[in-house]
Amino acid sequence: MSIAELVNRHGEEYSPYQGNLVNHLPMGQLAYFKLTGDLEGAEEFTKKYIQRASINPVKKGFQKSDDIWKCVENRDGYEACLALVKEEMTLENWREYTFKILDKLKFGMSSGIFHTLIRTAYAVEGMEEDEDYIHELRRAIAYYITAYKGAGAFEVSIEGERIIHEMENLLNNPNIGRLLEEENTMGMKLKTLYSNPMYNKLGFLVEGEPQDKVRALLDLLIPAYRDTDSIVVLHCITGLHALVVLKDFFEDYSYALDIMTTCIISHLLTVEELSVKEEEVDLMEESWQEISGLASKSIDVHTIKLAYTAGQMDMMFDKPQLKTIAMRRIKKTK
């Protein structure tokens, strides 16, 4: 058995949705395998996840669509969209096809708290392991299309060193506070923010090359998670990792990071009692190998995904502080 076979076995049976939540199984399977290289362990993780979760089965009967773009933002049309993607995406064109979808729908990268982007990134990583992963990539693309929710992009840029200061200004802005108080759900809060001209003028991007933008965002997200344990912040971190993985699937990766910056800042504003204070924290003595081993013992899929993301992002961007938040999640979900 391969990791592709394990993912596909259950991917054909289950939809990307878990009631009103998200089916994390295919993401958890690959993250577990990447952390451990243990297929038997990944299969055991799979069994435990299915036992605990109530994942929506795929619909057997559905009306077929004749145009992929008619499937955008149509959650109930996942199966119809997938049928089209299966016809259109091949082993020969999967890179071009994935580029076409992601670049055209780049403002949907934060849909479902970044899960559409994360699942697509994991599927692309899987393709590097095994061409049989194309089945999962098709499912991820159909999910990305049907779960689409449009975001925005700020225009004013700041120096990366100012990111925490500027974020604190937004958190303390009474006008933004009033906007957020008027809505009850995170989805409505985000929609209100993105549609407000005042907010778009107050928000900020990060100057510099793509690596500068990513490092600045990590400088913001690490203390935000460290001080809140927020699942929203966690997904901002794993979502950022997903975009880095998918950088070659956007015509302008730097602009894609600007959209991601806008999405991350907006999601952070929906977190109650958010703290982003920059403080010196003692670095963890554990190695990433030790952290991976500890994370793989958890039954919590977010612990496994965060440990995988944190290790990868530290390797790429030299942010050993990511060990702190990975260990924090491990200890929280023991």
XYZ file of C-alpha atoms in Angstrom:
334
model
C 0.000 0.000 0.000
C 1.132 3.575 -0.716
C 0.050 6.848 0.889
C -1.788 7.669 -2.367
C -3.739 4.413 -2.154
C -4.662 5.101 1.477
C -5.838 8.649 0.717
C -7.758 7.615 -2.398
C -9.464 4.694 -0.684
C -11.409 7.060 1.551
C -11.368 10.144 -0.663
C -13.702 8.569 -3.201
C -16.180 7.742 -0.447
C -16.231 11.002 1.512
C -16.928 14.624 0.594
C -14.735 17.559 1.723
C -17.402 18.451 4.256
C -18.066 17.202 7.765
C -21.479 18.627 8.551
C -20.875 22.389 8.640
C -17.177 21.769 9.238
C -14.338 20.370 7.120
C -13.171 16.840 6.406
C -9.522 16.950 7.478
C -8.799 13.288 6.775
C -6.766 13.555 3.528
C -4.714 16.408 4.955
C -4.098 14.572 8.203
C -3.089 11.404 6.365
C -0.375 13.118 4.349
C 0.855 15.247 7.253
C 1.160 12.129 9.407
C 3.054 10.321 6.665
C 5.353 13.295 6.071
C 6.145 13.478 9.780
C 6.803 9.762 10.250
C 7.121 7.918 6.938
C 4.971 5.283 8.637
C 2.175 3.929 6.430
C 0.848 1.576 9.087
C 0.654 4.482 11.503
C -1.114 6.588 8.871
C -3.656 3.799 8.399
C -4.258 3.585 12.144
C -4.671 7.375 12.273
C -7.215 7.043 9.457
C -9.269 4.454 11.322
C -9.384 6.562 14.465
C -10.369 9.703 12.544
C -13.239 7.956 10.769
C -14.488 6.486 14.043
C -14.655 9.925 15.660
C -15.839 12.043 12.737
C -19.147 12.278 10.910
C -17.931 12.933 7.374
C -20.494 13.599 4.667
C -20.609 10.815 2.061
C -20.424 11.866 -1.570
C -23.768 12.111 -3.328
C -24.425 9.324 -5.835
C -27.063 11.132 -7.864
C -26.415 14.650 -9.159
C -27.023 16.790 -12.207
C -23.860 17.090 -14.251
C -22.452 20.547 -14.966
C -21.270 21.614 -18.426
C -18.956 24.447 -17.334
C -16.362 24.411 -14.565
C -16.893 28.095 -13.819
C -20.583 27.520 -13.109
C -19.446 25.448 -10.120
C -17.761 28.380 -8.370
C -19.152 29.047 -4.878
C -21.630 26.145 -5.158
C -20.949 23.853 -2.217
C -23.847 21.569 -3.147
C -22.317 21.132 -6.591
C -19.109 19.439 -5.394
C -19.883 16.089 -7.026
C -20.884 17.695 -10.331
C -17.735 19.813 -10.290
C -15.558 16.803 -9.508
C -17.037 14.902 -12.449
C -15.938 17.729 -14.753
C -12.485 17.997 -13.197
C -12.013 14.257 -13.676
C -12.704 14.710 -17.379
C -10.466 17.745 -17.786
C -7.418 17.122 -15.562
C -4.921 14.506 -16.756
C -1.441 13.395 -15.796
C -0.186 15.385 -18.765
C -1.882 18.703 -17.914
C -2.335 18.682 -14.122
C 0.174 21.466 -13.534
C -1.382 23.739 -16.153
C -4.895 22.894 -15.003
C -4.107 23.574 -11.342
C -2.451 26.862 -12.325
C -5.521 27.875 -14.338
C -7.888 27.320 -11.404
C -5.760 28.773 -8.615
C -4.629 31.847 -10.502
C -8.119 32.716 -11.742
C -9.667 32.103 -8.317
C -6.786 33.489 -6.253
C -9.099 35.608 -4.101
C -10.598 32.375 -2.761
C -7.408 31.167 -1.103
C -8.783 31.704 2.420
C -12.122 29.963 1.789
C -13.173 27.709 4.650
C -10.466 29.138 6.952
C -7.834 28.361 4.306
C -8.795 24.684 4.023
C -9.330 24.789 0.262
C -5.774 26.033 -0.253
C -4.324 23.655 2.331
C -5.959 20.573 0.815
C -4.792 21.591 -2.654
C -1.225 22.130 -1.412
C -1.175 18.725 0.261
C -2.440 17.130 -2.938
C 0.278 18.832 -4.976
C 2.871 17.598 -2.476
C 1.392 14.139 -2.875
C 1.838 14.369 -6.640
C 5.561 14.722 -6.022
C 5.400 11.348 -4.246
C 3.097 9.360 -6.520
C 1.177 10.117 -9.717
C -1.810 8.227 -8.286
C -2.273 11.317 -6.125
C -3.948 12.934 -9.131
C -7.265 11.556 -7.858
C -6.861 13.498 -4.625
C -5.715 16.583 -6.516
C -8.914 16.463 -8.579
C -10.977 16.282 -5.402
C -9.009 19.172 -3.876
C -9.533 21.343 -6.948
C -13.277 20.591 -7.011
C -13.402 21.535 -3.330
C -11.445 24.759 -3.976
C -13.879 25.758 -6.710
C -17.136 24.937 -4.945
C -16.171 26.322 -1.520
C -14.937 29.601 -3.020
C -15.478 32.774 -0.975
C -13.884 35.910 -2.352
C -11.531 38.055 -0.277
C -9.695 41.278 -1.128
C -6.263 42.888 -1.227
C -5.009 45.955 0.619
C -2.979 48.597 -1.219
C -0.711 50.325 1.311
C 2.572 48.597 2.217
C 4.686 48.830 5.358
C 8.136 47.659 6.363
C 8.046 44.140 7.765
C 9.502 45.224 11.123
C 6.366 47.309 11.738
C 3.884 44.476 11.303
C 3.080 43.957 14.989
C 2.768 47.694 15.635
C 0.430 48.142 12.663
C -1.632 45.114 13.670
C -2.073 46.556 17.156
C -3.326 49.788 15.574
C -6.003 47.827 13.698
C -6.987 45.896 16.822
C -7.423 49.156 18.726
C -9.267 50.998 15.964
C -12.810 51.781 17.243
C -14.283 51.971 13.734
C -13.149 48.436 12.930
C -14.402 47.328 16.330
C -17.863 48.643 15.554
C -17.915 46.893 12.177
C -17.070 43.573 13.784
C -19.608 43.981 16.604
C -22.438 44.257 14.088
C -21.952 40.667 12.854
C -22.198 37.368 14.716
C -20.309 34.878 12.546
C -16.751 34.938 11.290
C -17.988 34.647 7.712
C -20.189 37.720 8.042
C -17.461 39.648 9.849
C -15.052 38.956 6.991
C -17.612 39.881 4.359
C -18.294 43.161 6.160
C -14.586 43.983 6.398
C -13.794 43.214 2.774
C -16.700 45.298 1.494
C -15.877 48.371 3.597
C -13.800 51.101 1.826
C -12.559 52.484 5.141
C -11.164 49.101 6.153
C -9.376 48.664 2.851
C -7.585 51.977 3.447
C -6.594 51.070 6.997
C -5.203 47.635 6.182
C -1.601 47.039 5.178
C 0.662 44.807 3.123
C 4.369 44.072 3.601
C 7.096 45.531 1.430
C 9.895 43.534 -0.116
C 10.526 40.206 -1.773
C 8.229 37.216 -1.201
C 10.505 35.746 1.479
C 10.379 39.066 3.366
C 6.581 38.989 3.306
C 6.431 35.411 4.589
C 8.905 36.076 7.401
C 6.995 39.162 8.515
C 3.720 37.232 8.567
C 5.350 34.527 10.678
C 6.623 37.219 13.059
C 2.977 38.214 13.530
C 1.417 34.749 13.630
C 3.826 33.071 16.031
C 3.031 35.356 19.029
C -0.638 35.449 17.997
C -0.898 31.674 18.343
C 1.423 31.493 21.340
C -0.810 33.861 23.301
C -4.249 32.649 22.191
C -4.166 28.977 21.105
C -6.703 30.110 18.517
C -7.705 27.584 15.874
C -8.166 30.508 13.479
C -4.554 31.602 13.973
C -3.429 27.991 13.543
C -5.124 27.876 10.149
C -3.540 31.176 9.147
C -0.162 29.505 9.730
C -0.989 26.292 7.862
C -2.632 28.359 5.123
C 0.523 30.440 4.688
C 2.546 27.234 4.361
C 0.083 26.032 1.719
C 0.588 29.161 -0.371
C 4.371 28.743 -0.172
C 3.974 25.174 -1.454
C 1.770 26.421 -4.304
C 3.857 29.471 -5.262
C 4.466 28.207 -8.813
C 0.727 28.019 -9.481
C 0.223 31.785 -9.437
C 1.350 34.110 -12.201
C 2.338 36.729 -9.606
C 3.341 34.969 -6.392
C 4.206 38.260 -4.690
C 0.680 39.537 -5.335
C -0.734 36.218 -4.136
C 1.117 36.861 -0.873
C -0.511 40.294 -0.712
C -3.917 38.606 -0.918
C -2.806 36.143 1.751
C -1.654 39.034 3.950
C -5.052 40.690 3.607
C -6.794 37.418 4.430
C -4.600 36.691 7.440
C -4.993 40.167 8.946
C -8.756 40.038 8.403
C -9.064 36.595 9.986
C -6.947 37.709 12.949
C -9.320 40.613 13.578
C -12.165 38.144 14.113
C -10.291 36.427 16.978
C -11.579 37.560 20.361
C -8.993 39.000 22.745
C -6.208 38.584 20.217
C -2.707 39.294 21.504
C 0.230 39.925 19.190
C 2.805 41.187 21.672
C 6.380 40.577 20.630
C 8.240 38.978 23.519
C 11.476 37.059 23.896
C 10.696 33.394 24.422
C 13.190 30.668 25.275
C 13.618 28.356 22.300
C 12.590 24.749 22.733
C 15.405 22.241 23.193
C 13.534 19.485 21.356
C 14.612 18.682 17.811
C 12.106 18.631 14.971
C 12.488 14.863 14.868
C 11.449 14.683 18.519
C 8.576 17.103 17.938
C 7.383 15.057 14.951
C 7.398 11.915 17.065
C 5.382 13.573 19.820
C 2.886 15.060 17.375
C 2.319 11.725 15.642
C 1.114 10.258 18.930
C -1.734 12.778 19.066
C -5.203 11.891 17.825
C -5.788 15.586 17.039
C -5.426 16.264 13.316
C -4.583 19.942 13.855
C -1.669 19.014 16.110
C -0.248 16.812 13.369
C -0.800 19.421 10.647
C 0.713 22.248 12.706
C 3.795 20.196 13.577
C 4.313 19.391 9.908
C 3.810 22.992 8.807
C 6.002 24.422 11.565
C 8.902 22.115 10.749
C 8.701 22.895 7.050
C 8.451 26.645 7.560
C 11.386 26.716 9.979
C 13.474 24.822 7.439
C 12.548 27.295 4.677
C 12.527 30.580 6.604
C 14.705 29.973 9.685
C 12.048 30.558 12.328
C 12.955 28.240 15.241
C 10.277 29.993 17.336
C 7.842 27.753 15.457
C 8.988 24.951 17.766
C 7.345 26.810 20.632
C 3.899 26.821 19.059
C 4.199 23.247 17.803
C 5.034 22.056 21.317
C 2.296 24.252 22.775
C -0.283 22.498 20.584
C 1.129 19.064 21.426
C 0.902 19.727 25.170
C -2.592 21.196 24.814
C -3.978 18.125 23.025
C -2.291 15.323 24.964
